[in-house]
C-alpha cells in the first residue's frame, strides 16, 4: 500500500489477498498483468477521469501521463495520496477528486 503512516492498510490488503481463491487470483493476475490493450486507448470516446497517486509502485506517475496523452476525453488528476489504493489511504481526497470531476459541490 506504501502508506508508512498507516501500516494497518498493508496488513488488511495482505489478508484480503490470502482469502482469495488461488485459482481466481491466478486468473485475475493473468488478465491484469498479461493483457495489453494500449492500442485501443485512442478509441475511448467517453469522458475518463484518471486518478494518479504518488509513490505507486504498481502504476508509476508516467502511466497517468501516458493514458491522458492517448485518451482524448481524459482528465488527469494527480493526488497527494500515496500508494496504489487512494480510496483506502486517502478516501476524502479521492472522493473530492471524483465529485469535482462530476461537478458536484462538496
Short mmCIF file of N, CA and C in Angstrom, two decimals:
data_model
loop_
_atom_site.label_atom_id
_atom_site.label_comp_id
_atom_site.label_asym_id
_atom_site.label_seq_id
_atom_site.Cartn_x
_atom_site.Cartn_y
_atom_site.Cartn_z
N UNK A 1 0.82 -1.20 0.00
CA UNK A 1 0.00 0.00 0.00
C UNK A 1 0.86 1.26 0.00
N UNK A 2 2.07 1.15 0.51
CA UNK A 2 3.01 2.28 0.54
C UNK A 2 2.46 3.47 1.33
N UNK A 3 1.90 3.18 2.49
CA UNK A 3 1.41 4.23 3.38
C UNK A 3 2.06 3.99 4.75
N UNK A 4 3.31 4.44 4.92
CA UNK A 4 4.04 4.16 6.15
C UNK A 4 3.32 4.63 7.42
N UNK A 5 2.54 5.68 7.31
CA UNK A 5 1.84 6.20 8.49
C UNK A 5 0.67 5.31 8.91
N UNK A 6 0.25 4.41 8.05
CA UNK A 6 -0.88 3.51 8.36
C UNK A 6 -0.55 2.08 7.94
N UNK A 7 0.34 1.40 8.66
CA UNK A 7 0.72 0.04 8.27
C UNK A 7 -0.45 -0.94 8.30
N UNK A 8 -1.50 -0.59 9.01
CA UNK A 8 -2.67 -1.49 9.06
C UNK A 8 -3.31 -1.66 7.68
N UNK A 9 -3.16 -0.66 6.81
CA UNK A 9 -3.70 -0.79 5.45
C UNK A 9 -3.01 -1.94 4.71
N UNK A 10 -1.70 -2.02 4.85
CA UNK A 10 -0.95 -3.09 4.21
C UNK A 10 -1.33 -4.46 4.75
N UNK A 11 -1.50 -4.55 6.07
CA UNK A 11 -1.89 -5.82 6.68
C UNK A 11 -3.29 -6.23 6.21
N UNK A 12 -4.20 -5.26 6.10
CA UNK A 12 -5.55 -5.54 5.63
C UNK A 12 -5.53 -6.05 4.19
N UNK A 13 -4.72 -5.42 3.35
CA UNK A 13 -4.61 -5.85 1.96
C UNK A 13 -4.03 -7.25 1.86
N UNK A 14 -3.00 -7.54 2.63
CA UNK A 14 -2.41 -8.88 2.63
C UNK A 14 -3.45 -9.92 3.04
N UNK A 15 -4.24 -9.60 4.05
CA UNK A 15 -5.30 -10.52 4.48
C UNK A 15 -6.32 -10.76 3.39
N UNK A 16 -6.66 -9.71 2.66
CA UNK A 16 -7.61 -9.86 1.55
C UNK A 16 -7.05 -10.79 0.48
N UNK A 17 -5.77 -10.61 0.15
CA UNK A 17 -5.16 -11.47 -0.86
C UNK A 17 -5.12 -12.93 -0.39
N UNK A 18 -4.88 -13.14 0.87
CA UNK A 18 -4.81 -14.51 1.40
C UNK A 18 -6.17 -15.21 1.35
N UNK A 19 -7.25 -14.44 1.41
CA UNK A 19 -8.58 -15.03 1.41
C UNK A 19 -9.11 -15.35 0.00
N UNK A 20 -8.42 -14.88 -1.01
CA UNK A 20 -8.86 -15.11 -2.39
C UNK A 20 -8.55 -16.54 -2.80
N UNK A 21 -9.49 -17.16 -3.46
CA UNK A 21 -9.28 -18.49 -4.02
C UNK A 21 -8.07 -18.43 -4.95
N UNK A 22 -7.08 -19.30 -4.78
CA UNK A 22 -5.87 -19.24 -5.60
C UNK A 22 -6.15 -19.30 -7.10
N UNK A 23 -7.12 -20.05 -7.51
CA UNK A 23 -7.45 -20.13 -8.94
C UNK A 23 -7.97 -18.78 -9.45
N UNK A 24 -8.82 -18.15 -8.66
CA UNK A 24 -9.35 -16.83 -9.03
C UNK A 24 -8.22 -15.82 -9.07
N UNK A 25 -7.34 -15.87 -8.09
CA UNK A 25 -6.20 -14.95 -8.05
C UNK A 25 -5.30 -15.13 -9.27
N UNK A 26 -5.06 -16.37 -9.64
CA UNK A 26 -4.23 -16.65 -10.83
C UNK A 26 -4.87 -16.08 -12.09
N UNK A 27 -6.18 -16.32 -12.24
CA UNK A 27 -6.88 -15.81 -13.43
C UNK A 27 -6.89 -14.29 -13.47
N UNK A 28 -7.11 -13.67 -12.31
CA UNK A 28 -7.09 -12.21 -12.24
C UNK A 28 -5.70 -11.67 -12.61
N UNK A 29 -4.67 -12.29 -12.06
CA UNK A 29 -3.30 -11.84 -12.34
C UNK A 29 -2.98 -11.99 -13.82
N UNK A 30 -3.44 -13.07 -14.41
CA UNK A 30 -3.18 -13.28 -15.84
C UNK A 30 -3.79 -12.15 -16.66
N UNK A 31 -5.05 -11.82 -16.38
CA UNK A 31 -5.72 -10.76 -17.12
C UNK A 31 -5.07 -9.40 -16.82
N UNK A 32 -4.82 -9.13 -15.55
CA UNK A 32 -4.29 -7.83 -15.15
C UNK A 32 -2.88 -7.57 -15.67
N UNK A 33 -2.05 -8.58 -15.67
CA UNK A 33 -0.64 -8.36 -15.99
C UNK A 33 -0.23 -8.80 -17.38
N UNK A 34 -1.06 -9.59 -18.04
CA UNK A 34 -0.67 -10.08 -19.37
C UNK A 34 -1.55 -9.53 -20.50
N UNK A 35 -2.56 -8.75 -20.16
CA UNK A 35 -3.40 -8.14 -21.20
C UNK A 35 -2.79 -6.82 -21.62
N UNK A 36 -2.79 -6.56 -22.91
CA UNK A 36 -2.26 -5.30 -23.42
C UNK A 36 -3.26 -4.72 -24.40
N UNK A 37 -3.98 -3.69 -23.98
CA UNK A 37 -4.99 -3.06 -24.83
C UNK A 37 -4.63 -1.60 -25.12
N UNK A 38 -3.36 -1.28 -25.03
CA UNK A 38 -2.93 0.10 -25.27
C UNK A 38 -3.34 0.61 -26.64
N UNK A 39 -3.39 -0.27 -27.61
CA UNK A 39 -3.76 0.14 -28.97
C UNK A 39 -5.21 0.60 -29.06
N UNK A 40 -6.01 0.34 -28.04
CA UNK A 40 -7.42 0.75 -28.04
C UNK A 40 -7.68 2.08 -27.33
N UNK A 41 -6.68 2.61 -26.64
CA UNK A 41 -6.90 3.82 -25.84
C UNK A 41 -7.42 4.99 -26.66
N UNK A 42 -6.92 5.19 -27.85
CA UNK A 42 -7.35 6.33 -28.66
C UNK A 42 -8.80 6.21 -29.12
N UNK A 43 -9.36 5.04 -29.01
CA UNK A 43 -10.76 4.82 -29.40
C UNK A 43 -11.76 5.17 -28.30
N UNK A 44 -11.28 5.38 -27.10
CA UNK A 44 -12.18 5.68 -25.98
C UNK A 44 -12.84 7.03 -26.23
N UNK A 45 -14.16 7.04 -26.31
CA UNK A 45 -14.90 8.25 -26.62
C UNK A 45 -15.61 8.85 -25.40
N UNK A 46 -15.79 8.06 -24.37
CA UNK A 46 -16.46 8.55 -23.17
C UNK A 46 -15.50 9.35 -22.31
N UNK A 47 -16.01 10.28 -21.52
CA UNK A 47 -15.14 11.02 -20.59
C UNK A 47 -14.48 10.07 -19.59
N UNK A 48 -13.23 10.32 -19.30
CA UNK A 48 -12.46 9.45 -18.41
C UNK A 48 -11.74 10.30 -17.38
N UNK A 49 -11.85 9.91 -16.12
CA UNK A 49 -11.08 10.55 -15.05
C UNK A 49 -9.96 9.59 -14.67
N UNK A 50 -8.74 10.05 -14.73
CA UNK A 50 -7.58 9.27 -14.33
C UNK A 50 -7.09 9.84 -13.01
N UNK A 51 -7.13 9.04 -11.96
CA UNK A 51 -6.61 9.45 -10.66
C UNK A 51 -5.24 8.81 -10.49
N UNK A 52 -4.22 9.62 -10.32
CA UNK A 52 -2.85 9.14 -10.20
C UNK A 52 -2.31 9.45 -8.81
N UNK A 53 -2.01 8.41 -8.06
CA UNK A 53 -1.40 8.57 -6.73
C UNK A 53 0.09 8.81 -6.87
N UNK A 54 0.70 9.27 -5.81
CA UNK A 54 2.16 9.40 -5.78
C UNK A 54 2.73 8.13 -5.16
N UNK A 55 3.96 7.83 -5.48
CA UNK A 55 4.65 6.66 -4.92
C UNK A 55 3.85 5.37 -5.08
N UNK A 56 3.26 5.19 -6.24
CA UNK A 56 2.50 3.98 -6.54
C UNK A 56 3.43 3.02 -7.29
N UNK A 57 3.82 1.93 -6.64
CA UNK A 57 4.77 1.00 -7.26
C UNK A 57 4.13 0.19 -8.39
N UNK A 58 2.81 0.10 -8.41
CA UNK A 58 2.12 -0.65 -9.46
C UNK A 58 1.94 0.20 -10.71
N UNK A 59 1.53 1.45 -10.54
CA UNK A 59 1.35 2.35 -11.68
C UNK A 59 2.08 3.66 -11.39
N UNK A 60 3.35 3.74 -11.78
CA UNK A 60 4.14 4.95 -11.55
C UNK A 60 3.52 6.16 -12.25
N UNK A 61 3.97 7.34 -11.87
CA UNK A 61 3.36 8.58 -12.34
C UNK A 61 3.34 8.72 -13.86
N UNK A 62 4.32 8.19 -14.56
CA UNK A 62 4.33 8.34 -16.01
C UNK A 62 3.16 7.60 -16.68
N UNK A 63 2.58 6.64 -15.98
CA UNK A 63 1.44 5.90 -16.55
C UNK A 63 0.22 6.81 -16.69
N UNK A 64 -0.04 7.65 -15.70
CA UNK A 64 -1.15 8.60 -15.80
C UNK A 64 -0.99 9.53 -16.99
N UNK A 65 0.22 10.03 -17.18
CA UNK A 65 0.51 10.91 -18.32
C UNK A 65 0.32 10.15 -19.63
N UNK A 66 0.82 8.94 -19.69
CA UNK A 66 0.68 8.10 -20.88
C UNK A 66 -0.80 7.92 -21.24
N UNK A 67 -1.61 7.58 -20.25
CA UNK A 67 -3.04 7.38 -20.51
C UNK A 67 -3.71 8.67 -20.98
N UNK A 68 -3.40 9.77 -20.31
CA UNK A 68 -4.01 11.04 -20.69
C UNK A 68 -3.65 11.44 -22.12
N UNK A 69 -2.43 11.23 -22.50
CA UNK A 69 -1.99 11.59 -23.85
C UNK A 69 -2.67 10.76 -24.93
N UNK A 70 -3.13 9.58 -24.58
CA UNK A 70 -3.70 8.69 -25.57
C UNK A 70 -5.22 8.61 -25.55
N UNK A 71 -5.84 9.17 -24.53
CA UNK A 71 -7.30 9.20 -24.47
C UNK A 71 -7.75 10.66 -24.55
N UNK A 72 -8.28 11.05 -25.70
CA UNK A 72 -8.60 12.46 -25.92
C UNK A 72 -9.65 13.03 -24.97
N UNK A 73 -10.46 12.20 -24.37
CA UNK A 73 -11.52 12.69 -23.49
C UNK A 73 -11.15 12.57 -22.02
N UNK A 74 -9.88 12.37 -21.73
CA UNK A 74 -9.49 12.11 -20.34
C UNK A 74 -9.04 13.37 -19.61
N UNK A 75 -9.17 13.31 -18.29
CA UNK A 75 -8.67 14.34 -17.38
C UNK A 75 -7.80 13.62 -16.36
N UNK A 76 -6.59 14.11 -16.18
CA UNK A 76 -5.66 13.51 -15.22
C UNK A 76 -5.62 14.36 -13.96
N UNK A 77 -5.86 13.72 -12.83
CA UNK A 77 -5.76 14.39 -11.53
C UNK A 77 -4.68 13.67 -10.73
N UNK A 78 -3.67 14.41 -10.35
CA UNK A 78 -2.60 13.84 -9.51
C UNK A 78 -2.96 14.07 -8.05
N UNK A 79 -3.05 12.98 -7.33
CA UNK A 79 -3.42 13.04 -5.92
C UNK A 79 -2.18 13.13 -5.04
N UNK A 80 -2.33 13.70 -3.89
CA UNK A 80 -1.26 13.71 -2.90
C UNK A 80 -1.17 12.34 -2.22
N UNK A 81 -2.23 11.56 -2.31
CA UNK A 81 -2.28 10.23 -1.71
C UNK A 81 -1.14 9.37 -2.22
N UNK A 82 -0.61 8.52 -1.36
CA UNK A 82 0.45 7.62 -1.77
C UNK A 82 -0.09 6.21 -1.92
N UNK A 83 0.62 5.42 -2.72
CA UNK A 83 0.27 4.02 -2.86
C UNK A 83 -0.75 3.76 -3.96
N UNK A 84 -1.09 2.50 -4.12
CA UNK A 84 -1.94 2.05 -5.22
C UNK A 84 -3.43 2.10 -4.91
N UNK A 85 -3.81 2.32 -3.68
CA UNK A 85 -5.22 2.32 -3.31
C UNK A 85 -5.62 3.61 -2.61
N UNK A 86 -5.70 4.73 -3.34
CA UNK A 86 -6.03 6.00 -2.68
C UNK A 86 -7.43 6.00 -2.06
N UNK A 87 -8.31 5.14 -2.56
CA UNK A 87 -9.64 5.05 -1.98
C UNK A 87 -9.57 4.53 -0.53
N UNK A 88 -8.48 3.85 -0.19
CA UNK A 88 -8.28 3.36 1.17
C UNK A 88 -7.38 4.29 1.96
N UNK A 89 -6.27 4.71 1.36
CA UNK A 89 -5.30 5.51 2.09
C UNK A 89 -5.69 6.97 2.21
N UNK A 90 -6.48 7.47 1.27
CA UNK A 90 -6.91 8.88 1.29
C UNK A 90 -8.33 8.99 0.72
N UNK A 91 -9.30 8.41 1.42
CA UNK A 91 -10.66 8.38 0.87
C UNK A 91 -11.26 9.76 0.65
N UNK A 92 -10.98 10.70 1.53
CA UNK A 92 -11.56 12.04 1.40
C UNK A 92 -11.01 12.74 0.15
N UNK A 93 -9.71 12.66 -0.05
CA UNK A 93 -9.12 13.27 -1.24
C UNK A 93 -9.65 12.61 -2.52
N UNK A 94 -9.78 11.30 -2.48
CA UNK A 94 -10.28 10.57 -3.64
C UNK A 94 -11.72 10.95 -3.96
N UNK A 95 -12.56 11.00 -2.95
CA UNK A 95 -13.97 11.38 -3.15
C UNK A 95 -14.07 12.81 -3.66
N UNK A 96 -13.28 13.71 -3.08
CA UNK A 96 -13.31 15.10 -3.53
C UNK A 96 -12.91 15.23 -5.00
N UNK A 97 -11.91 14.46 -5.42
CA UNK A 97 -11.50 14.49 -6.83
C UNK A 97 -12.62 13.97 -7.73
N UNK A 98 -13.28 12.91 -7.30
CA UNK A 98 -14.40 12.37 -8.08
C UNK A 98 -15.55 13.36 -8.16
N UNK A 99 -15.91 13.92 -7.03
CA UNK A 99 -17.02 14.89 -7.00
C UNK A 99 -16.71 16.13 -7.82
N UNK A 100 -15.48 16.59 -7.73
CA UNK A 100 -15.07 17.75 -8.51
C UNK A 100 -15.18 17.46 -10.01
N UNK A 101 -14.74 16.30 -10.40
CA UNK A 101 -14.83 15.88 -11.81
C UNK A 101 -16.28 15.81 -12.27
N UNK A 102 -17.13 15.29 -11.40
CA UNK A 102 -18.54 15.14 -11.74
C UNK A 102 -19.31 16.44 -11.62
N UNK A 103 -18.65 17.48 -11.08
CA UNK A 103 -19.30 18.77 -10.94
C UNK A 103 -20.25 18.87 -9.77
N UNK A 104 -20.02 18.03 -8.77
CA UNK A 104 -20.87 18.04 -7.59
C UNK A 104 -20.19 18.84 -6.50
N UNK A 105 -20.87 19.88 -5.97
CA UNK A 105 -20.26 20.64 -4.88
C UNK A 105 -20.08 19.78 -3.63
N UNK A 106 -18.97 19.98 -2.95
CA UNK A 106 -18.68 19.20 -1.73
C UNK A 106 -19.33 19.88 -0.56
#
